[in-house]
PDB file of C-alpha atoms in Angstrom:
ATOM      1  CA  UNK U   1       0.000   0.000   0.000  1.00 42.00           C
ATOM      2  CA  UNK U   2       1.503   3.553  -1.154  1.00 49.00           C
ATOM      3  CA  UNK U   3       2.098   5.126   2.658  1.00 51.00           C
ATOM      4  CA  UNK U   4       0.513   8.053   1.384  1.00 53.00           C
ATOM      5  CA  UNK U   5      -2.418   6.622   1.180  1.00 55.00           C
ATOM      6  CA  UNK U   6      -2.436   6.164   5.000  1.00 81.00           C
ATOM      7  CA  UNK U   7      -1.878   9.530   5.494  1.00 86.00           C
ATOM      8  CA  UNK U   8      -5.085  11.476   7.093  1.00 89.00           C
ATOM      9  CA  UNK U   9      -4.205  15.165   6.157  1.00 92.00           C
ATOM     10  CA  UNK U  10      -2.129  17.262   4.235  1.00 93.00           C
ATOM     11  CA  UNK U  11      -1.282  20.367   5.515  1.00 94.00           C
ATOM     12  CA  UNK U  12       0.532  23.353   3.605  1.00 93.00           C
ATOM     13  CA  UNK U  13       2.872  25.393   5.906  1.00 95.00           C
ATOM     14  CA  UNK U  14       5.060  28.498   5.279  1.00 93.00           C
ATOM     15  CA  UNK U  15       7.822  29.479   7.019  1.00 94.00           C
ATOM     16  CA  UNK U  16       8.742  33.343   6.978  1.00 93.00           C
ATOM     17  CA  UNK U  17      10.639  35.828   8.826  1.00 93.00           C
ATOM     18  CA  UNK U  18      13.717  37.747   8.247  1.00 92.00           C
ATOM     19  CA  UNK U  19      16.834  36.822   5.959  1.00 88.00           C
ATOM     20  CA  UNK U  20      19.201  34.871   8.646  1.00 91.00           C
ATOM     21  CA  UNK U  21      17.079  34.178  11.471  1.00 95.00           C
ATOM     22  CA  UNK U  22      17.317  30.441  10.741  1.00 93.00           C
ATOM     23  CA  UNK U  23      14.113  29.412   8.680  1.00 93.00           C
ATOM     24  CA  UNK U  24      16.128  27.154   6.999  1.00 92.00           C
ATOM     25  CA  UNK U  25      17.701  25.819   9.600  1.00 93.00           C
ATOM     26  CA  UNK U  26      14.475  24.776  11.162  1.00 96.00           C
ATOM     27  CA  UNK U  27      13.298  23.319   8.482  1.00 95.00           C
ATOM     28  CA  UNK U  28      16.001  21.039   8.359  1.00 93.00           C
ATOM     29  CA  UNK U  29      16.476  20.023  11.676  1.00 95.00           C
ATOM     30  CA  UNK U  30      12.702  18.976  11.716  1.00 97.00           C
ATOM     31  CA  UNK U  31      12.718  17.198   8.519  1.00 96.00           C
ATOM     32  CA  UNK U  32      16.381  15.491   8.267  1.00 92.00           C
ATOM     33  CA  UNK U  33      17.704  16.067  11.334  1.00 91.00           C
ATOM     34  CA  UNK U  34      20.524  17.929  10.097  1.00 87.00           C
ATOM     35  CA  UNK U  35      22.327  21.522  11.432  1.00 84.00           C
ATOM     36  CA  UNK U  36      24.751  23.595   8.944  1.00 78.00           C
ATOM     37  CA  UNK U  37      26.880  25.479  10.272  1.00 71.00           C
ATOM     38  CA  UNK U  38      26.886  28.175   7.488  1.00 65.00           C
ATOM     39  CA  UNK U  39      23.710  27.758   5.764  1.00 55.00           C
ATOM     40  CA  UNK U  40      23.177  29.972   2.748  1.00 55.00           C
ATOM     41  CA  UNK U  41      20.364  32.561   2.427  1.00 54.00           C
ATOM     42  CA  UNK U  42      17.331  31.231   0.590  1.00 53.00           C
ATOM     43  CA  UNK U  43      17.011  32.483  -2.926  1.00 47.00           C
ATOM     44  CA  UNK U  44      12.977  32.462  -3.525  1.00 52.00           C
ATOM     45  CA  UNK U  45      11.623  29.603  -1.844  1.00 67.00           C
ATOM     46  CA  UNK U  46      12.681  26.079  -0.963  1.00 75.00           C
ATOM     47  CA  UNK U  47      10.274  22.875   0.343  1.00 85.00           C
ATOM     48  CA  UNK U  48      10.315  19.755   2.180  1.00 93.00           C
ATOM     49  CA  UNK U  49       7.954  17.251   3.047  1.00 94.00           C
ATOM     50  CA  UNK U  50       7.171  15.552   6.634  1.00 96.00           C
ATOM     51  CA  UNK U  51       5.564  12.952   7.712  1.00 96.00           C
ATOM     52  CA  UNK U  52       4.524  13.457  11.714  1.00 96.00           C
ATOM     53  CA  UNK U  53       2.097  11.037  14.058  1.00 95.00           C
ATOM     54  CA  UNK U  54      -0.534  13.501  15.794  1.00 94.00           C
ATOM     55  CA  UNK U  55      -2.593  10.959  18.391  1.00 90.00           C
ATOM     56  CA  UNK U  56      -2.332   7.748  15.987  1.00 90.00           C
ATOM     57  CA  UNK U  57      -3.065   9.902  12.719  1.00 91.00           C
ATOM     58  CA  UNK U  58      -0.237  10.471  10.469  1.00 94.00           C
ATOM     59  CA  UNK U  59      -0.072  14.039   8.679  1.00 95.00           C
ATOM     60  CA  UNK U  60       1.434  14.743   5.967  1.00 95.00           C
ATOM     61  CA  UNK U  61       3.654  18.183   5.885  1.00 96.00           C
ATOM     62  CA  UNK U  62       4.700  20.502   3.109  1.00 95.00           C
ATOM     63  CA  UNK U  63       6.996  22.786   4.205  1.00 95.00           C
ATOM     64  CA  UNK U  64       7.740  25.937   2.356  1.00 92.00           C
ATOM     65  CA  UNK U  65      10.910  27.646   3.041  1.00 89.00           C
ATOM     66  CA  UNK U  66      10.754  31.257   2.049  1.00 80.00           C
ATOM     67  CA  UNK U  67      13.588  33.659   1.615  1.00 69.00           C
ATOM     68  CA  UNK U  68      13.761  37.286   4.319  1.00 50.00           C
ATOM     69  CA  UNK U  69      14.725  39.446   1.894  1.00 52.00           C
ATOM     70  CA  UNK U  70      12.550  42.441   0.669  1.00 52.00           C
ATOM     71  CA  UNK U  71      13.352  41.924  -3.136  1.00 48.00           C
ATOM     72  CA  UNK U  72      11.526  38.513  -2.583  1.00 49.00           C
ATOM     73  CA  UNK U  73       8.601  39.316  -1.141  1.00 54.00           C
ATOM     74  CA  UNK U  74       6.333  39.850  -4.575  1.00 55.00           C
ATOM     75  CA  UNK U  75       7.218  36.013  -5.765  1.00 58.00           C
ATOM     76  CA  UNK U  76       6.927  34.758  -1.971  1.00 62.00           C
ATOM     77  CA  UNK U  77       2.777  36.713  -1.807  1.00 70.00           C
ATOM     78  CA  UNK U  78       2.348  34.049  -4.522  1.00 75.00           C
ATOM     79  CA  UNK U  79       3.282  30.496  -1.831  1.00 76.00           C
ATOM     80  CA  UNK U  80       0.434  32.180   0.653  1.00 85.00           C
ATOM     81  CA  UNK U  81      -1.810  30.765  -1.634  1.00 85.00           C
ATOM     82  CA  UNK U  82      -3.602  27.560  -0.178  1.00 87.00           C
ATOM     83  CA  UNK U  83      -1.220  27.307   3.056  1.00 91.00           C
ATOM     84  CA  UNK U  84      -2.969  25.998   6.223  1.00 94.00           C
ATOM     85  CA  UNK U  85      -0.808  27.140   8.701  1.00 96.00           C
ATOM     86  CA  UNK U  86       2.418  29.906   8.929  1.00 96.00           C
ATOM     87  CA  UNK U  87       5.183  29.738  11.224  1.00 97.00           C
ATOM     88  CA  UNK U  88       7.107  33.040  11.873  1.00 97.00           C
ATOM     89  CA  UNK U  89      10.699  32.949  12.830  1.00 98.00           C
ATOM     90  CA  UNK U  90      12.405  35.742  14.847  1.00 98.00           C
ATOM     91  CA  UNK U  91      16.070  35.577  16.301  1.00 98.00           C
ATOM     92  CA  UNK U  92      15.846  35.809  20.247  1.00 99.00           C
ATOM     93  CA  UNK U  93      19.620  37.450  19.737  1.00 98.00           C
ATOM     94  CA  UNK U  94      18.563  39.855  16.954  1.00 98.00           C
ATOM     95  CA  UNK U  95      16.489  43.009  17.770  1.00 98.00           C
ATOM     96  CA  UNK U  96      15.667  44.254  14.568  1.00 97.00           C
ATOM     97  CA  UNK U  97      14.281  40.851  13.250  1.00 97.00           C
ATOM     98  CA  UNK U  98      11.714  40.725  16.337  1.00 98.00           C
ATOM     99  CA  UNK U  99      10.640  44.291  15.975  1.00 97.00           C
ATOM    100  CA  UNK U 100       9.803  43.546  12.137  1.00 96.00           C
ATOM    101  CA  UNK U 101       7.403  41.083  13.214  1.00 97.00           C
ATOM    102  CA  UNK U 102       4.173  43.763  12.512  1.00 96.00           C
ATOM    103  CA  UNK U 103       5.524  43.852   8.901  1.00 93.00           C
ATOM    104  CA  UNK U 104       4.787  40.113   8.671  1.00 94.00           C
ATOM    105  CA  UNK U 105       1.988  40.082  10.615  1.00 95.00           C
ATOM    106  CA  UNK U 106       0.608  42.642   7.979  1.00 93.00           C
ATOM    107  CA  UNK U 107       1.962  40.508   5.109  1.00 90.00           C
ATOM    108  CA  UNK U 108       0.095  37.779   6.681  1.00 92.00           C
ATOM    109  CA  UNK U 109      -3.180  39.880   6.391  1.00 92.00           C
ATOM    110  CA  UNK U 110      -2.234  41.047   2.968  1.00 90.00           C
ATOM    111  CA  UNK U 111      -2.063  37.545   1.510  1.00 89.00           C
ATOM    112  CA  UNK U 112      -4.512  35.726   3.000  1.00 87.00           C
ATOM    113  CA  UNK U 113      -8.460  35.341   3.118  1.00 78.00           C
ATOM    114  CA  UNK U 114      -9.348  33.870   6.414  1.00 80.00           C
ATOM    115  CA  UNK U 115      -7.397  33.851   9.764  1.00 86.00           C
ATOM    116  CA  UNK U 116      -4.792  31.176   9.830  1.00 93.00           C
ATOM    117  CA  UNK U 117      -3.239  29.610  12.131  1.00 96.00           C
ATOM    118  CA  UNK U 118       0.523  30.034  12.832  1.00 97.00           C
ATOM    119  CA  UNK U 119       2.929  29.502  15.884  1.00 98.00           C
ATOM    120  CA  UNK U 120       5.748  32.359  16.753  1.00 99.00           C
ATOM    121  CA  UNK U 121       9.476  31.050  17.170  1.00 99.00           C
ATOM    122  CA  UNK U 122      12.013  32.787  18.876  1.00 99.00           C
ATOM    123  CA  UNK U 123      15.177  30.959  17.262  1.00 98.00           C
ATOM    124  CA  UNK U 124      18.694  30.618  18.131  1.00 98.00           C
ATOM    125  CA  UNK U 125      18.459  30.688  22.152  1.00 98.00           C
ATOM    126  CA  UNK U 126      21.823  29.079  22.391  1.00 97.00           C
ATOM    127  CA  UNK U 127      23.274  32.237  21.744  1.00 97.00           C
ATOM    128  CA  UNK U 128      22.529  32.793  25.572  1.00 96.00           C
ATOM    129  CA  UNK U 129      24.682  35.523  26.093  1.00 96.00           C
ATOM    130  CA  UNK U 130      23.982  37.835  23.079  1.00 97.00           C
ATOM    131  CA  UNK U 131      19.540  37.197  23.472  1.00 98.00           C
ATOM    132  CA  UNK U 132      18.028  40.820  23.534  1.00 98.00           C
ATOM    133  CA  UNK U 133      14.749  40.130  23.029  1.00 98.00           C
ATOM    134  CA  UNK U 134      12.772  39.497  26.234  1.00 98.00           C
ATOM    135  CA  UNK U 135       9.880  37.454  26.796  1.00 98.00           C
ATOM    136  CA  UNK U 136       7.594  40.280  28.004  1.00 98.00           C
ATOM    137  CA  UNK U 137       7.896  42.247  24.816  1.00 98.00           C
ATOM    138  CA  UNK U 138       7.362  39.482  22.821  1.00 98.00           C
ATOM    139  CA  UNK U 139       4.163  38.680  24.684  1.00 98.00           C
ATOM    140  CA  UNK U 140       2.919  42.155  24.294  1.00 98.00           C
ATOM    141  CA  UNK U 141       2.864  41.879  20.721  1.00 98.00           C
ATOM    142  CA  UNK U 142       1.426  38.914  20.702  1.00 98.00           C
ATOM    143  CA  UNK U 143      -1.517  40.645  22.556  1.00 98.00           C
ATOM    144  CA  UNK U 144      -1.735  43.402  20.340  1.00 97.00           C
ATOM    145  CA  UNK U 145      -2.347  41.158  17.626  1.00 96.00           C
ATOM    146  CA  UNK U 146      -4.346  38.689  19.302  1.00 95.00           C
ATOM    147  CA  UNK U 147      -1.882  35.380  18.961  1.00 96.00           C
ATOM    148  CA  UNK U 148      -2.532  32.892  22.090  1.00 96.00           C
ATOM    149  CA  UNK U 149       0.639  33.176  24.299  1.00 96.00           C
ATOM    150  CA  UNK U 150       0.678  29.272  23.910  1.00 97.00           C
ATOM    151  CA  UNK U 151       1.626  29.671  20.242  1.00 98.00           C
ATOM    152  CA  UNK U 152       5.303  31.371  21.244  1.00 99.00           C
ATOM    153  CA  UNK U 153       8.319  28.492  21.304  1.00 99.00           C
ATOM    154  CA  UNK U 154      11.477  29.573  21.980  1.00 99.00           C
ATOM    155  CA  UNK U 155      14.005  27.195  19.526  1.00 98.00           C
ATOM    156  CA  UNK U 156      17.194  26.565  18.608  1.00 98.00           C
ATOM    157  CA  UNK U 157      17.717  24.714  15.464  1.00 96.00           C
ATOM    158  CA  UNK U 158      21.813  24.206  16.516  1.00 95.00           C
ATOM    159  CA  UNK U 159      20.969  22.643  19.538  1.00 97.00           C
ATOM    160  CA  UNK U 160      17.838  21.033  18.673  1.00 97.00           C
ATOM    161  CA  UNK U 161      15.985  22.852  21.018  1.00 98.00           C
ATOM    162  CA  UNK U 162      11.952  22.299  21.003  1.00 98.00           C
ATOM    163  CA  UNK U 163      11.872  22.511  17.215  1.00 98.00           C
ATOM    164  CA  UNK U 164       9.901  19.718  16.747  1.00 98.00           C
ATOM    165  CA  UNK U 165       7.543  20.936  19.426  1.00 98.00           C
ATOM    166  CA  UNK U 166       7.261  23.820  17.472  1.00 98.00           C
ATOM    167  CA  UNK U 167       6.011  22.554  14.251  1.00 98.00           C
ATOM    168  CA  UNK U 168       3.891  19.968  15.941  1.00 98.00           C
ATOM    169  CA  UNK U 169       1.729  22.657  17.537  1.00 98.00           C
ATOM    170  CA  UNK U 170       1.009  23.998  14.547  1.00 98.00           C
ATOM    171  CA  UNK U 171      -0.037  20.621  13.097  1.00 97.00           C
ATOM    172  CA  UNK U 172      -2.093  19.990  16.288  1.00 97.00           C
ATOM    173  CA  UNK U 173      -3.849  23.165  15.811  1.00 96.00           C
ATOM    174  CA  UNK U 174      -4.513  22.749  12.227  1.00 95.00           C
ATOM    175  CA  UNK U 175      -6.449  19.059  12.849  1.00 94.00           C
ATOM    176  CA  UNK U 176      -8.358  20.802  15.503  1.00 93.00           C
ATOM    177  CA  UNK U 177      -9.481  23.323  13.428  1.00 92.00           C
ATOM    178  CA  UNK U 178     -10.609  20.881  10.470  1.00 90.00           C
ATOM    179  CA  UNK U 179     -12.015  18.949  13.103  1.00 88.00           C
ATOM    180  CA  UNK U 180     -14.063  21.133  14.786  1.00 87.00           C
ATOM    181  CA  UNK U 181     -15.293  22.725  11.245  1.00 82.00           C
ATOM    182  CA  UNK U 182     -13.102  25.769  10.951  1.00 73.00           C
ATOM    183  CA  UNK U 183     -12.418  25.690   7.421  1.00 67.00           C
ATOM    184  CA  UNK U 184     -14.371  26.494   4.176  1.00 58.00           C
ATOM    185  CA  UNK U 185     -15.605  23.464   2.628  1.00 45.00           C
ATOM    186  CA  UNK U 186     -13.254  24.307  -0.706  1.00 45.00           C
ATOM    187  CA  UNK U 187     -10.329  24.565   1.654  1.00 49.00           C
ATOM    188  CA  UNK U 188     -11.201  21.270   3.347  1.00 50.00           C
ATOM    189  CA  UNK U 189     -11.239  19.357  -0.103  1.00 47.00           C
ATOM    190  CA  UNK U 190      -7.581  20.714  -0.814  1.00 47.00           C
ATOM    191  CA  UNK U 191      -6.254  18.970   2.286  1.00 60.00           C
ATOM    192  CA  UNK U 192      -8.018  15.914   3.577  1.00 60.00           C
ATOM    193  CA  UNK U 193      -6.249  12.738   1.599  1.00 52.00           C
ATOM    194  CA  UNK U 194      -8.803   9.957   1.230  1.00 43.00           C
ATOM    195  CA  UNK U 195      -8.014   6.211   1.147  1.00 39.00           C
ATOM    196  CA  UNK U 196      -5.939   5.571  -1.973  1.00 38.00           C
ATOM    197  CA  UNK U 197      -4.686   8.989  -2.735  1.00 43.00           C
ATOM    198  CA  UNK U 198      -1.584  10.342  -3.073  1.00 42.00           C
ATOM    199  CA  UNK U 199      -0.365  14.040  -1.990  1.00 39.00           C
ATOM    200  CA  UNK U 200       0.581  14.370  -5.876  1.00 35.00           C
ATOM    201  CA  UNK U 201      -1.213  17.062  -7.285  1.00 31.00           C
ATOM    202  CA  UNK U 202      -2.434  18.090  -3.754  1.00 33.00           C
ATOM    203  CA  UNK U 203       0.416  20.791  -3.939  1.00 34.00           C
ATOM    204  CA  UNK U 204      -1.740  24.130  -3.045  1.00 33.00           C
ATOM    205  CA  UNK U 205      -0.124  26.767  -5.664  1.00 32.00           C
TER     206      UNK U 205
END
């Protein structure tokens, strides 16, 4: 039997932030396990896909990796389209990336059509002696724009720090919200696999 068919959802996620505050990195460490050292910038977008087990039901993940960098941000509005869930990425040690959060949070707005659901991450807390962001600051702009304080991880994708906590909340969240009927019907049939289907062609673009 193709294991895809055994999958019970397929859920499109998209990972933004600012260039260098470790989107990548993330994305790796959940899906192969792997840390660079000196990972590259992004250039446009780059994907993955995960398979996680969410109470006995395995969910399927597409992961899209999208580059920080202002000159991207036209081709980027376009991978918006269809995603289920959005992770944003801040660097605890990085001041300027955490106070550009309202530009992504308006982004967010901008290119999507119903509220979504996304978890906050405050990366790189290894760099314990250089963090600059505190927690009280980042909790007051999660009130101002009404994100659940539960939704705000602190990571580290060098030391493997609750990474893979962070992207199963999201997941968790999402099934809750299909379950309990929070999405459009259309938006339903784009990510619910039934038995004997594959995730090909379920790519939302």
């Amino acid at each position: 039997m193709n294991s895809e068919a055994e999958c019970k959802y397929l859920f499109k996620i998209i990972l933004i932030g600012n260039s260098g505050v470790g989107k990548t990195c993330l994305m790796r460490r959940f899906t192969d396990e792997t840390y660079e050292f000196n990972q590259t910038s992004t250039i446009g977008v780059d994907f993955k896909i995960k398979t996680v087990n969410i109470d006995n039901s395995k969910i399927k993940l597409q992961i899209w990796d999208t580059a920080g960098q202002e000159r991207f941000r036209a081709i980027i509005s376009n991978y918006y389209r269809g995603a289920h869930g959005i992770i944003i990425v801040f660097d605890m040690s990085n001041k300027n990336s955490f106070e550009n959060l309202s530009e992504w949070i308006s982004e967010i707005k901008k290119n999507t059509t119903e509220k979504i659901e996304m978890v906050l991450l405050g990366n790189k807390v290894d760099k314990v002696e250089k963090i600059c962001v505190k927690d009280e600051d980042v909790y007051k702009f999660m009130e101002d724009h009404e994100i659940p304080k539960e939704v705000f991880i602190k990571t580290s994708a060098k030391d493997d720090i609750r990474v893979t906590e962070g992207f199963e909340c999201l997941t968790r969240r999402l099934v809750k919200k299909f379950e309990d009927g929070g999405y459009s019907t259309s938006k339903k049939d784009g990510f619910r696999l039934r038995h004997g289907e594959s995730s090909g062609g379920k790519c939302c673009m």
